[in-house]
Coordinates of C-alpha atoms and ligand atoms in Angstrom, one line a residue:
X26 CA -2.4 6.1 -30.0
X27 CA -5.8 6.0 -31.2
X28 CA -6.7 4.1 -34.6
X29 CA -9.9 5.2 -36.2
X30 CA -11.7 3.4 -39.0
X31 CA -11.5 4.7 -42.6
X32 CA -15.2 5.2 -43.8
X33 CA -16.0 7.2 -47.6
X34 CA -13.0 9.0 -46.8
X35 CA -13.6 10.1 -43.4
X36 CA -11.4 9.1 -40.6
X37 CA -14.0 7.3 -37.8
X38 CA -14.6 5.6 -34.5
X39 CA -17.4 2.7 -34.9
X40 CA -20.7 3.4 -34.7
X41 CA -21.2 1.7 -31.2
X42 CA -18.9 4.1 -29.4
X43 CA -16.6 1.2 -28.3
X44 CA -12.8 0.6 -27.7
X45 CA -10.6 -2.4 -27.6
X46 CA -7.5 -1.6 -26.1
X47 CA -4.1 -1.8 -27.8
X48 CA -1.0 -3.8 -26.6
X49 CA 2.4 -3.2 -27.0
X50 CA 3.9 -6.7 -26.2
X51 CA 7.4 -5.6 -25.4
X52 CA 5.7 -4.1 -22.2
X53 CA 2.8 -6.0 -21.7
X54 CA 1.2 -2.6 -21.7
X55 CA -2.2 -0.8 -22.7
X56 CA -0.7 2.2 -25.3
X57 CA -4.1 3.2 -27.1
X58 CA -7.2 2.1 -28.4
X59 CA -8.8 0.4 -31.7
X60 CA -12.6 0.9 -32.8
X61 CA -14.6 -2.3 -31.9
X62 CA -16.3 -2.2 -35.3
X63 CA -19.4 -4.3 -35.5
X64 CA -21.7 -4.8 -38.4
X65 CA -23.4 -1.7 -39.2
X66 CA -19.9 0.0 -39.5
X67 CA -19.0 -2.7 -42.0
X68 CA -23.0 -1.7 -43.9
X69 CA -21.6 2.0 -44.3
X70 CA -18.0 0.9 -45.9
X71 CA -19.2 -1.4 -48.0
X72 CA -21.9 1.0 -49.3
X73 CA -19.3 3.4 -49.9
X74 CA -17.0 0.9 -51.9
X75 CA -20.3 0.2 -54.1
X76 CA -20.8 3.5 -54.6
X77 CA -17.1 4.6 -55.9
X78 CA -17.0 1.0 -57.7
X79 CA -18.4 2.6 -61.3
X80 CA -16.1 5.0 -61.4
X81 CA -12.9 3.6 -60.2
X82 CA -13.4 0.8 -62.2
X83 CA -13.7 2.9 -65.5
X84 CA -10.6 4.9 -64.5
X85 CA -7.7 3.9 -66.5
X86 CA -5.4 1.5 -65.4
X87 CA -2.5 4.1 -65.6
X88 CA -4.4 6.7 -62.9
X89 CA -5.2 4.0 -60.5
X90 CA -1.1 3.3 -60.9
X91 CA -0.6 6.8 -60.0
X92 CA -2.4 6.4 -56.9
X93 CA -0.9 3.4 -55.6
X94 CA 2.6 5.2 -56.5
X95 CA 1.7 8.5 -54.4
X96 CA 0.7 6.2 -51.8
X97 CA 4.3 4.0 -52.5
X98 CA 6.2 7.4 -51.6
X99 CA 4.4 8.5 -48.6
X100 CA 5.2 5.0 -47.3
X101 CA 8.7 5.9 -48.4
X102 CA 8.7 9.3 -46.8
X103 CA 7.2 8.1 -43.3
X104 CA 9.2 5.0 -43.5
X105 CA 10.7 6.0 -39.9
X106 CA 7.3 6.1 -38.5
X107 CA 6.1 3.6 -39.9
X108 CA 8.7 0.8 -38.8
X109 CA 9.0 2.3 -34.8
X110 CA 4.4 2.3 -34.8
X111 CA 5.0 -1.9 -36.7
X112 CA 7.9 -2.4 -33.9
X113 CA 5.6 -1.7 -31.1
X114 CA 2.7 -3.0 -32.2
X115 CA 4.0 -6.1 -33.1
X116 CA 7.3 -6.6 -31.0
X117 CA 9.1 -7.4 -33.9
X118 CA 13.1 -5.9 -34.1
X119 CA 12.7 -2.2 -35.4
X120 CA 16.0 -3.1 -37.6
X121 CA 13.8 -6.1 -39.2
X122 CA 10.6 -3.9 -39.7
X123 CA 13.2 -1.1 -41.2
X124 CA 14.6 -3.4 -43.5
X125 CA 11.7 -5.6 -44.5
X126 CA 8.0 -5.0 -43.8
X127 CA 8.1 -0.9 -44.3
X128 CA 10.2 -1.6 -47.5
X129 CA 8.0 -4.7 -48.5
X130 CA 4.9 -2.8 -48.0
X131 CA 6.3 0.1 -50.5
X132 CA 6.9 -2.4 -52.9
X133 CA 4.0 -4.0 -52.9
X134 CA 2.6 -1.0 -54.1
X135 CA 4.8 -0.2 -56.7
X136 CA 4.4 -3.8 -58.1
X137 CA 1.2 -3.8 -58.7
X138 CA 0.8 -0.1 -59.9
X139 CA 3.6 -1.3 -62.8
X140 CA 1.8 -5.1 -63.4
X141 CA -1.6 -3.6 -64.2
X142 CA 0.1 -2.0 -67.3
X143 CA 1.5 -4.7 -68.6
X144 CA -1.2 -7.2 -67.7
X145 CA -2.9 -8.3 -70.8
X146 CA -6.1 -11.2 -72.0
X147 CA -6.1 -13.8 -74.4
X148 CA -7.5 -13.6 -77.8
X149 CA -8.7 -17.0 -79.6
X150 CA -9.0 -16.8 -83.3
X151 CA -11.3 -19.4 -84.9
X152 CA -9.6 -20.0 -88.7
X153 CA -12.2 -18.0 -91.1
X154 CA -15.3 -18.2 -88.6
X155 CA -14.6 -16.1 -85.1
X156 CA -12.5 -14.2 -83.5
X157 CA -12.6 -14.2 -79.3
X158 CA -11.3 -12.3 -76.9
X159 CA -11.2 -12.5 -72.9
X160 CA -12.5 -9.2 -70.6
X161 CA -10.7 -8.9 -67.4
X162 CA -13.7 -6.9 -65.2
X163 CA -13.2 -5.8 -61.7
X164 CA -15.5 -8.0 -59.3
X165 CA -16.5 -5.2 -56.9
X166 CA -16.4 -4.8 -53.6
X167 CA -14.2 -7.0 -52.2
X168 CA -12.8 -8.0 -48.8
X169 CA -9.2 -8.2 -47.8
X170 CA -8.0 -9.7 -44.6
X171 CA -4.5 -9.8 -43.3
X172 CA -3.0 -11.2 -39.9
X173 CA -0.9 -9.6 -37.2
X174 CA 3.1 -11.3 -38.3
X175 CA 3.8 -9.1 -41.0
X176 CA 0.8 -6.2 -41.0
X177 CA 1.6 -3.8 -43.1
X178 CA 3.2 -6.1 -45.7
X179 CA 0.7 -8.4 -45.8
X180 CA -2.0 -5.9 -45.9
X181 CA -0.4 -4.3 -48.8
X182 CA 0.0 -7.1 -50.7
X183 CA -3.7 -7.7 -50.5
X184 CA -4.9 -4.2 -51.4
X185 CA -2.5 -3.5 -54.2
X186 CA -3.4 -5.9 -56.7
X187 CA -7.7 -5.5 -56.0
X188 CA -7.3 -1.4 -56.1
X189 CA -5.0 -1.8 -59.0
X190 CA -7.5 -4.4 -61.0
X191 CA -10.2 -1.6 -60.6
X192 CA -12.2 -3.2 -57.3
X193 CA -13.1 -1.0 -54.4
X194 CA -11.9 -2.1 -51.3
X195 CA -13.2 -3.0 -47.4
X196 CA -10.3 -4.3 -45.7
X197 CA -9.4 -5.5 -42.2
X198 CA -6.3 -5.6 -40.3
X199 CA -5.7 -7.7 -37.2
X200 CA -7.0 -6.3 -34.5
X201 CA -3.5 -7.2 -32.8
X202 CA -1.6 -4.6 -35.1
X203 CA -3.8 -2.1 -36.8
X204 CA -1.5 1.0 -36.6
X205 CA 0.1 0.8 -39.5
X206 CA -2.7 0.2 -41.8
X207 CA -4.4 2.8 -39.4
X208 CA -1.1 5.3 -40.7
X209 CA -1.8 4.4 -44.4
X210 CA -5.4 5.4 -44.0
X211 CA -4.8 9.1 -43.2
X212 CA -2.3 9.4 -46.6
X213 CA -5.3 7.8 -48.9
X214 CA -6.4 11.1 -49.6
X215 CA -3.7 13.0 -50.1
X216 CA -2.5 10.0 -52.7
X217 CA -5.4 10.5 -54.8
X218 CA -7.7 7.6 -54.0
X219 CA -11.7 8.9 -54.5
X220 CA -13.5 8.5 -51.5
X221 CA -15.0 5.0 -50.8
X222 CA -12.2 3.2 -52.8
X223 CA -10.4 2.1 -49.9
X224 CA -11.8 1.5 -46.7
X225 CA -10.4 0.1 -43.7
X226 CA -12.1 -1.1 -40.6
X227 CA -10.7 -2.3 -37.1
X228 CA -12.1 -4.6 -34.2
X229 CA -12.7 -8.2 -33.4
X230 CA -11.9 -10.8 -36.5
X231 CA -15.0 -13.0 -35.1
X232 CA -17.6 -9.6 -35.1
X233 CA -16.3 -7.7 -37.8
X234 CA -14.8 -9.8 -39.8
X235 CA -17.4 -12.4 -39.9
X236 CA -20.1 -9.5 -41.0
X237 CA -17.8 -8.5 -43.5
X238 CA -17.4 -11.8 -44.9
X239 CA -20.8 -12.8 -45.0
X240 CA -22.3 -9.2 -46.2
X241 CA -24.3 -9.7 -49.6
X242 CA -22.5 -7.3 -51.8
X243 CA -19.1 -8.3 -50.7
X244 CA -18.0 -10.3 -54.0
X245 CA -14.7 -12.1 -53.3
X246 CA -12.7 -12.5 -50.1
X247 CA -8.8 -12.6 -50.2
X248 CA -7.9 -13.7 -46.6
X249 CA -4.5 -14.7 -45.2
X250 CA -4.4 -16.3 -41.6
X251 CA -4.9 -19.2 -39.7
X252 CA -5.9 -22.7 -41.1
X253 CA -9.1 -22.6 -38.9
X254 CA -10.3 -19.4 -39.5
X255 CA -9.7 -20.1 -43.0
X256 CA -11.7 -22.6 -42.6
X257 CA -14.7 -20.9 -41.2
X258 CA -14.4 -18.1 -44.0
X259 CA -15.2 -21.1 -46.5
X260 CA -17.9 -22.6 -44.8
X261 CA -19.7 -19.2 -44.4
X262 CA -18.5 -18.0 -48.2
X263 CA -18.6 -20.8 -50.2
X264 CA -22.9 -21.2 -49.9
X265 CA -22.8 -17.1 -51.2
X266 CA -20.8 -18.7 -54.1
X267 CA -17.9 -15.9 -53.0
X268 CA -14.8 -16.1 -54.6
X269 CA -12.3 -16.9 -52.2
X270 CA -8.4 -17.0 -51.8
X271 CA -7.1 -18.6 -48.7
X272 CA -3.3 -18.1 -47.7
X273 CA -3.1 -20.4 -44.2
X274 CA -0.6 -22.0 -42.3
X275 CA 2.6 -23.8 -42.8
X276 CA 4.7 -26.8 -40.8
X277 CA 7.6 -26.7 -42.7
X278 CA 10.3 -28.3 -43.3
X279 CA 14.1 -27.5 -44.1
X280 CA 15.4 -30.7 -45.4
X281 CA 19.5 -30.6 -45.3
X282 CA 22.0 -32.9 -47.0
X283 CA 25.3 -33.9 -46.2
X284 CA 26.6 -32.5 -49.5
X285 CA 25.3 -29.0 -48.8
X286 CA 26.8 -26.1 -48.1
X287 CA 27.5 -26.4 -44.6
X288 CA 27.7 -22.8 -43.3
X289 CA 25.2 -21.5 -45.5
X290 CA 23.0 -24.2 -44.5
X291 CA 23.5 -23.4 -40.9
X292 CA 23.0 -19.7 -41.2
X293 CA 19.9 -19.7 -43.0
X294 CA 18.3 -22.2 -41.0
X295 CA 18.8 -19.9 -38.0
X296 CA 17.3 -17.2 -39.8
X297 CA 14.5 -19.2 -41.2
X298 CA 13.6 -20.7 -38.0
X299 CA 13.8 -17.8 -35.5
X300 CA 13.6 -14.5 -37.6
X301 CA 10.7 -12.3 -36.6
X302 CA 10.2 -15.0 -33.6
X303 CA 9.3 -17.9 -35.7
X304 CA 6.2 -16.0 -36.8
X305 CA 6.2 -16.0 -40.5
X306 CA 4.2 -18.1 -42.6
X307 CA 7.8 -19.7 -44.2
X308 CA 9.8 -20.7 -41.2
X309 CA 11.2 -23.6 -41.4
X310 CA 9.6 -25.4 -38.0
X311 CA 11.0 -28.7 -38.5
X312 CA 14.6 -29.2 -39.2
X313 CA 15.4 -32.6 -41.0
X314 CA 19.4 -33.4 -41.3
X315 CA 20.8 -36.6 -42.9
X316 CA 22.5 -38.7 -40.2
X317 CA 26.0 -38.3 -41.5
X318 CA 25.9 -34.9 -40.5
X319 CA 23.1 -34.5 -38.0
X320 CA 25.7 -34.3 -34.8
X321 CA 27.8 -31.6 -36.2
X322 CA 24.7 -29.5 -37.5
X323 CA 22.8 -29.7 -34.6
X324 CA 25.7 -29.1 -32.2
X325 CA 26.6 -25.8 -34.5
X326 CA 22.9 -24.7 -34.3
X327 CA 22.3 -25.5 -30.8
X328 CA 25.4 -23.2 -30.0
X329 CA 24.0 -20.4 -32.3
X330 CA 20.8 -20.4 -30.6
X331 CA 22.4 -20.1 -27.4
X332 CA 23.9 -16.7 -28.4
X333 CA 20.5 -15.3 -29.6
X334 CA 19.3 -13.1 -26.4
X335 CA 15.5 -11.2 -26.2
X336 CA 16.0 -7.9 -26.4
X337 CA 14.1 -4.6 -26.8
X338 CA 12.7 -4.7 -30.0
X339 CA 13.3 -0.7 -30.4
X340 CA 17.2 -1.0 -29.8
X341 CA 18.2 -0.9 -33.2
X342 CA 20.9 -4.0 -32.4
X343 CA 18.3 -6.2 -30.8
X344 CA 17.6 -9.7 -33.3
X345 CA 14.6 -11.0 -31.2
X346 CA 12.0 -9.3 -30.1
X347 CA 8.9 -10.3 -28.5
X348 CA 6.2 -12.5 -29.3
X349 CA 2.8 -10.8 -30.3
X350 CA 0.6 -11.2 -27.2
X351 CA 0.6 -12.7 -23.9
X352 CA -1.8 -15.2 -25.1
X353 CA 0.5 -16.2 -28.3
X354 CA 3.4 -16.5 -25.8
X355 CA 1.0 -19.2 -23.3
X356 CA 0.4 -21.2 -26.6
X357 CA 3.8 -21.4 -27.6
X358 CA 5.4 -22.4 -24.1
X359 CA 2.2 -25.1 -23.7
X360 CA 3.5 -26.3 -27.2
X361 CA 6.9 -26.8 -25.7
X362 CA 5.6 -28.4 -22.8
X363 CA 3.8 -30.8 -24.6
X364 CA 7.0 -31.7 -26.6
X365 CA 8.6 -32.5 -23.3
X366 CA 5.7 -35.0 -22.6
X367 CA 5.8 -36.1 -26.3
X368 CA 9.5 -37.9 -25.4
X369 CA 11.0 -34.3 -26.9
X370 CA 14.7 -33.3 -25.6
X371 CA 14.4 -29.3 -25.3
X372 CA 18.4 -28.7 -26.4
X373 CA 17.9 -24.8 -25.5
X374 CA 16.1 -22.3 -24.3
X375 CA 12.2 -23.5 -24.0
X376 CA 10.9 -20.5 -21.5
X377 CA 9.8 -17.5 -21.5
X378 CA 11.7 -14.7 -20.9
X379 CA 12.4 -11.0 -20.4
X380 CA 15.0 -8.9 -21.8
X381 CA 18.6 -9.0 -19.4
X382 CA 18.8 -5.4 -17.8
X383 CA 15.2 -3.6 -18.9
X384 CA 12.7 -3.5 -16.1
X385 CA 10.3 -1.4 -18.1
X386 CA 9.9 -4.7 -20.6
X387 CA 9.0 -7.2 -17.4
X388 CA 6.2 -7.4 -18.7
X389 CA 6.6 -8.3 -22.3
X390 CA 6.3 -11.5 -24.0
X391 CA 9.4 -13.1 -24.8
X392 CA 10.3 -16.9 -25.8
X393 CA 14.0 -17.9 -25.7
X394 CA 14.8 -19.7 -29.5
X395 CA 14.1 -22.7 -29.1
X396 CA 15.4 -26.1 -30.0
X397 CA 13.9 -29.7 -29.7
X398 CA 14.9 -33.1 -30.4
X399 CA 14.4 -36.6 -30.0
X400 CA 10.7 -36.3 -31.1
X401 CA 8.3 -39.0 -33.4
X402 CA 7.9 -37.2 -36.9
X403 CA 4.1 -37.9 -36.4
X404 CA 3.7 -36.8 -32.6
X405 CA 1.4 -33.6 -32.3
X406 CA 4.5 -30.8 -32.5
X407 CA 5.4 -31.9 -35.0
X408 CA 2.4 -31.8 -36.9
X409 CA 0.6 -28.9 -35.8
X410 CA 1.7 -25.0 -36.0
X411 CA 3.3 -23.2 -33.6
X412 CA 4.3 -20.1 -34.9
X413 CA 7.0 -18.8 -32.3
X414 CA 11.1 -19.3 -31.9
X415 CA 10.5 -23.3 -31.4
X416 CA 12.2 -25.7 -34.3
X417 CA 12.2 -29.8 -34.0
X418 CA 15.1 -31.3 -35.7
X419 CA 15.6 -35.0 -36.5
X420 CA 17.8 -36.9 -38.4
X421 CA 17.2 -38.7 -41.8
X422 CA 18.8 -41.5 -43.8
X423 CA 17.5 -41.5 -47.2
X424 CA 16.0 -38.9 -49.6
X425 CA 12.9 -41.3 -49.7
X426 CA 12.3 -41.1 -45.5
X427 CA 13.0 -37.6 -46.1
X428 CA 10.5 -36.9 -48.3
X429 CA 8.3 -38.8 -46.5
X430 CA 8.4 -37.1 -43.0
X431 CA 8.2 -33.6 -44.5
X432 CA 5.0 -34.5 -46.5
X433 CA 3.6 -36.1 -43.3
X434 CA 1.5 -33.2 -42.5
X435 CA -1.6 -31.6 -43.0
X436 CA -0.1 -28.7 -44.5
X437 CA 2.1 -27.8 -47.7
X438 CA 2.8 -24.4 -47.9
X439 CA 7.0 -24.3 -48.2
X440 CA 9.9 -26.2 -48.0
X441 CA 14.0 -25.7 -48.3
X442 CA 16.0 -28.0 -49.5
X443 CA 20.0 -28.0 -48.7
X444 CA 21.8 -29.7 -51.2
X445 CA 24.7 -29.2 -54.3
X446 CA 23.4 -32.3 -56.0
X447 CA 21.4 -30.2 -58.5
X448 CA 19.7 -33.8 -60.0
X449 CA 18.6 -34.3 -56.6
X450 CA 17.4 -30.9 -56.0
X451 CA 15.2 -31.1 -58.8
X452 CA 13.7 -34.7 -57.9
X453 CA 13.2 -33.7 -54.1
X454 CA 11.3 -30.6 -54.8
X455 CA 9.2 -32.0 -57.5
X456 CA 8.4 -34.6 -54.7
X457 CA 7.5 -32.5 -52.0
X458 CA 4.0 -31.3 -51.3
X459 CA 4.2 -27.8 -51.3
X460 CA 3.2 -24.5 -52.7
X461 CA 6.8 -23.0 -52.8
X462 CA 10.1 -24.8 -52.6
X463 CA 13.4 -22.9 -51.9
X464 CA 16.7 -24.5 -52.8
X465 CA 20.2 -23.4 -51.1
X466 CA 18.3 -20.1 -50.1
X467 CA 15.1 -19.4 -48.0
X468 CA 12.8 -16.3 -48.6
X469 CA 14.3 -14.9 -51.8
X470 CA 11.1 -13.4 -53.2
X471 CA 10.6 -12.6 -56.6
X472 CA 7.1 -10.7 -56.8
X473 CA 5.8 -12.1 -60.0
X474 CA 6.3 -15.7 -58.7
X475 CA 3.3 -17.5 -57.9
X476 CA 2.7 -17.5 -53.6
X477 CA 0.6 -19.8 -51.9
X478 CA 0.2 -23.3 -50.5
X479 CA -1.5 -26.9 -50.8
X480 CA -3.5 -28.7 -48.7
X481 CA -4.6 -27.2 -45.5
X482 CA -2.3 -24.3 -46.2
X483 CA -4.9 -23.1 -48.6
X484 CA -6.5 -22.2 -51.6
X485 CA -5.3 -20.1 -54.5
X486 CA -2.0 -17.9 -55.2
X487 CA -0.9 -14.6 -54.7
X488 CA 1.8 -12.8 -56.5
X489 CA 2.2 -11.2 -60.0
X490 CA -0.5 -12.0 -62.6
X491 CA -2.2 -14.7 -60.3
X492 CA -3.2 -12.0 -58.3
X493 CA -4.6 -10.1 -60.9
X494 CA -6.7 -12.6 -62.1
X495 CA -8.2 -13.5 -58.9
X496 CA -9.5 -10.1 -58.3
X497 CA -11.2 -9.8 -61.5
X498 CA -13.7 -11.9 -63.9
X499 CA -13.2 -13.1 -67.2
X500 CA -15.6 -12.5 -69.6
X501 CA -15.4 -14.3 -73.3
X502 CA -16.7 -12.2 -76.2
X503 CA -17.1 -14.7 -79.2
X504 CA -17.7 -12.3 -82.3
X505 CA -18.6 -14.1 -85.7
X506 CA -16.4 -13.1 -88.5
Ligands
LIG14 P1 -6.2 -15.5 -37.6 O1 -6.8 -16.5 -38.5 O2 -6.5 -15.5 -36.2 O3 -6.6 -14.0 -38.1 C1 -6.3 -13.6 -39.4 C2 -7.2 -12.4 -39.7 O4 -8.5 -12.9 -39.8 C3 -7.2 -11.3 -38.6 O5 -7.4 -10.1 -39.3 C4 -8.4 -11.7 -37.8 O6 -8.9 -10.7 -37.1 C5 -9.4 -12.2 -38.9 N1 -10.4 -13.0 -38.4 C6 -10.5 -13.8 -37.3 N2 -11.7 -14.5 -37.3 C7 -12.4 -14.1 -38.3 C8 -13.7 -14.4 -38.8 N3 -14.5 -15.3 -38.2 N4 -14.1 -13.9 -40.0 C9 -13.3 -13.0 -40.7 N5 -12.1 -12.6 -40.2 C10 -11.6 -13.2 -39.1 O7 -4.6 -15.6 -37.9 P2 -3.5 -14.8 -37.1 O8 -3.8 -13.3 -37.2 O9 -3.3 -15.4 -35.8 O10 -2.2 -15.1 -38.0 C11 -1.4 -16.2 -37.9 C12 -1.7 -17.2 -38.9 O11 -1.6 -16.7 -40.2 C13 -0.8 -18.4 -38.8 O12 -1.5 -19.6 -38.9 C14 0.1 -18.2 -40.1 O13 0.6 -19.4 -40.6 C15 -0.9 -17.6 -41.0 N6 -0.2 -16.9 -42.1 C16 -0.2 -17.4 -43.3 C17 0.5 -16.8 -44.4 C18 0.4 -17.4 -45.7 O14 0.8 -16.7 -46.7 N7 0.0 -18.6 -46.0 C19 1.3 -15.6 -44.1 C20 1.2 -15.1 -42.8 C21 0.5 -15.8 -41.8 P3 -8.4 -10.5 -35.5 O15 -7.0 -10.6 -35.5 O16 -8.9 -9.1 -35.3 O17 -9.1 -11.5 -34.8

């Protein structure tokens, strides 16, 4: 597998002639190679986004649409290929990338080709004396940088709305999963995108996405990571007076009451704490129950996490897969080490692992689903991100205490809340501190809904119109009657 940057249309290695290699971390193994982009490769795309910028961004809304729909349907058409490259790349279960990031990443697409039609400015009439309206103008070049749990998906997500709002594009995957943005890069063409409209360049997040960041003519910077990096894009952006949007990380927490419905409570909290391995933004890392029922819930979990086995994420049957990297993997197990030390209980699993019965995948990086208790609410696992198959759960008994210990962090980007009280539903997610707030359901996405997070989980929302306005500039025109 070889991934080649995409420069004015051309499909590249960087200009320094060097190679990262590429893992696939159900094996542990080397399987191709990434360009180790550096600064003058990000010189050339951005130079080539300027130059398409004039006329992209005076192309009707409508044929941009048409472009990001072609490119919708040769995601559709290559869906296959698509979900085994995101599979390996990532060690996520080729039945979840099948049946959410390939489909995700179409729709993505799709949404934003339709929500450029129909997005609209405000007019302000001024009785007998003015009339003003509100110009929506593309900023640019502008930079879009996505992570490694969800690649294509999030990558898409980012792209969409800035190609669809008339901006040219240089965007970055993780250097950890590039291939599937790498796959979307050779159908660009053959979708109808002008050369230099969408460019996409690979290597190191500290060489070429810091010279991206900081490049002059880069405009705005839609980034979606970790808290720290996030961090160091705002500290190097902010001076440059860059718009930014900031999509960072999450502790959060599923907060469950007695009056819920038990079994759906207990099946979507395992889903929402282990699916993809605990790396999505949205899992639910700490689990709070009230006391009445904490015994039976955890018990019931606890057994359920028992049952979940590792297993090769390219059997179509297999529910876990493995963890991104080898050095992910380390970070999670010292996590659950230092939970031990931290007072924790580990209920189940809390090692690594290999899949039963596969000596090719000895190598791979797997974490058994993991289950903690008997933790403070303000000891460091419990505050700090893990982002693997590792859940806390503690008991609660009030609303206020519950409240309490899920706003006890430094982040606020989701919680869930189990209840059939719907008063209480209502108060309790008015009252926690978060960007989104799921009740009796986790992860039902509705695209136009407003996605993002508060506090140190970042800056800024994605989704429908939000979107739209971020990657683009309003202009008042104030016209004297
Ligand atoms: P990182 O912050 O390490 O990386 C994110 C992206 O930024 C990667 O493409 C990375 O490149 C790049 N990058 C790294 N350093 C720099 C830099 N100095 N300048 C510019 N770009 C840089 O995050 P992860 O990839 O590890 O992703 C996991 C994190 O993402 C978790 O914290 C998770 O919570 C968060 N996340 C948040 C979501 C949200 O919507 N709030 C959704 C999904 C994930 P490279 O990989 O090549 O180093």
């Amino acid at each position: 597998m070889e991934v080649l940057n995409l420069i004015q249309g051309k499909l590249l290695s960087a200009t320094s002639g060097e190679w990262i290699d590429l893992t696939d971390p159900s094996k542990g193994k080397v399987y191709g190679r990434l360009p180790r982009s550096g600064t003058e490769d990000v010189n050339l795309a951005v130079e080539s986004a300027n130059k398409a910028f004039k006329s992209w961004s005076a192309t009707p809304p409508g044929e941009r649409a048409a472009c990001l729909n072609r490119l919708a349907d040769l995601v559709s058409k290559n869906a296959q290929l698509l979900s085994r490259s995101e599979s390996t790349d990532n060690g996520k279960p080729i039945s979840l990338a099948a049946a959410v990031d390939i489909p995700r990443a179409e729709k993505n697409l799709r949404f934003y080709a339709s929500a450029i039609q129909h997005f609209a400015s405000e007019s302000h009439a001024m009785e007998g004396e003015a009339i003003n309206y509100t110009l929506r103008k593309p900023l640019g070049v502008v930079a879009c940088i996505s992570p490694w749990n969800l690649p294509l998906y999030l990558f898409t997500w980012k792209i969409a709305p800035a190609l669809a709002s008339g901006n040219c594009v240089v965007a970055k995957p993780s250097e950890i999963t590039p291939v599937t943005a790498y796959l979307l890069s050779t159908w660009v063409k053959e979708a109808g995108f002008p050369d230099g409209v969408l460019n996409i360049i690979h290597g190191l997040g500290a060489e070429v996405g810091d010279a991206l960041v900081r490049h002059p003519k880069i405009a705005a910077v839609s980034f979606t990571g970790g808290t720290a990096t996030g961090a160091h894009i705002a500290s190097v952006t902010a001076p440059r007076f860059k718009k930014l949007s900031l999509e960072l990380g999450g502790k959060n927490a599923a907060i469950i009451f007695d009056d819920c419905d038990f079994e759906n409570a207990l099946a979507t909290t395992m889903r929402s704490s282990f699916a993809n391995q605990g790396q999505i933004c949205l899992c639910g890392s700490r689990i709070l129950v009230e006391k009445s029922i904490y015994t039976r819930f955890r018990d019931a979990l606890v057994s359920k996490a028992k049952k979940m086995k590792v297993g090769d994420p390219m059997d179509p049957k297999t529910k876990t897969g493995a963890v991104v990297s080898k050095e992910h993997r380390d970070k999670i197990i010292d996590y659950i080490t230092l939970a031990r030390e931290e007072g924790g209980t580990v209920l189940c699993g809390g090692n690594k692992t290999t899949p039963e019965n596969q000596p090719g995948l000895v190598g791979g990086y797997y974490v058994e689903p993991t289950i903690i208790e008997g933790l403070k609410y303000d000891c460091e696992v419990n505050q700090k991100e893990i982002f693997g198959p590792v859940v806390t759960i503690q008991p609660f008994e009030t609303e206020e205490e519950a409240v309490s210990i899920a706003n006890s962090t430094e982040y606020g980007l989701a919680a869930t809340v189990w209840t059939n009280d719907l008063k209480r539903a209502h108060r309790v997610a008015a009252e926690l501190e978060t960007g989104i707030c799921w009740v009796n359901c986790w992860l039902l996405r509705d695209l136009r809904t407003p996605f993002g997070g508060v506090k140190n989980s970042g800056v800024g929302r994605e989704g429908g119109f939000d979107a739209l306005r971020f990657f683009t500039e309003s202009q008042n025109v104030c016209i004297k009657l």
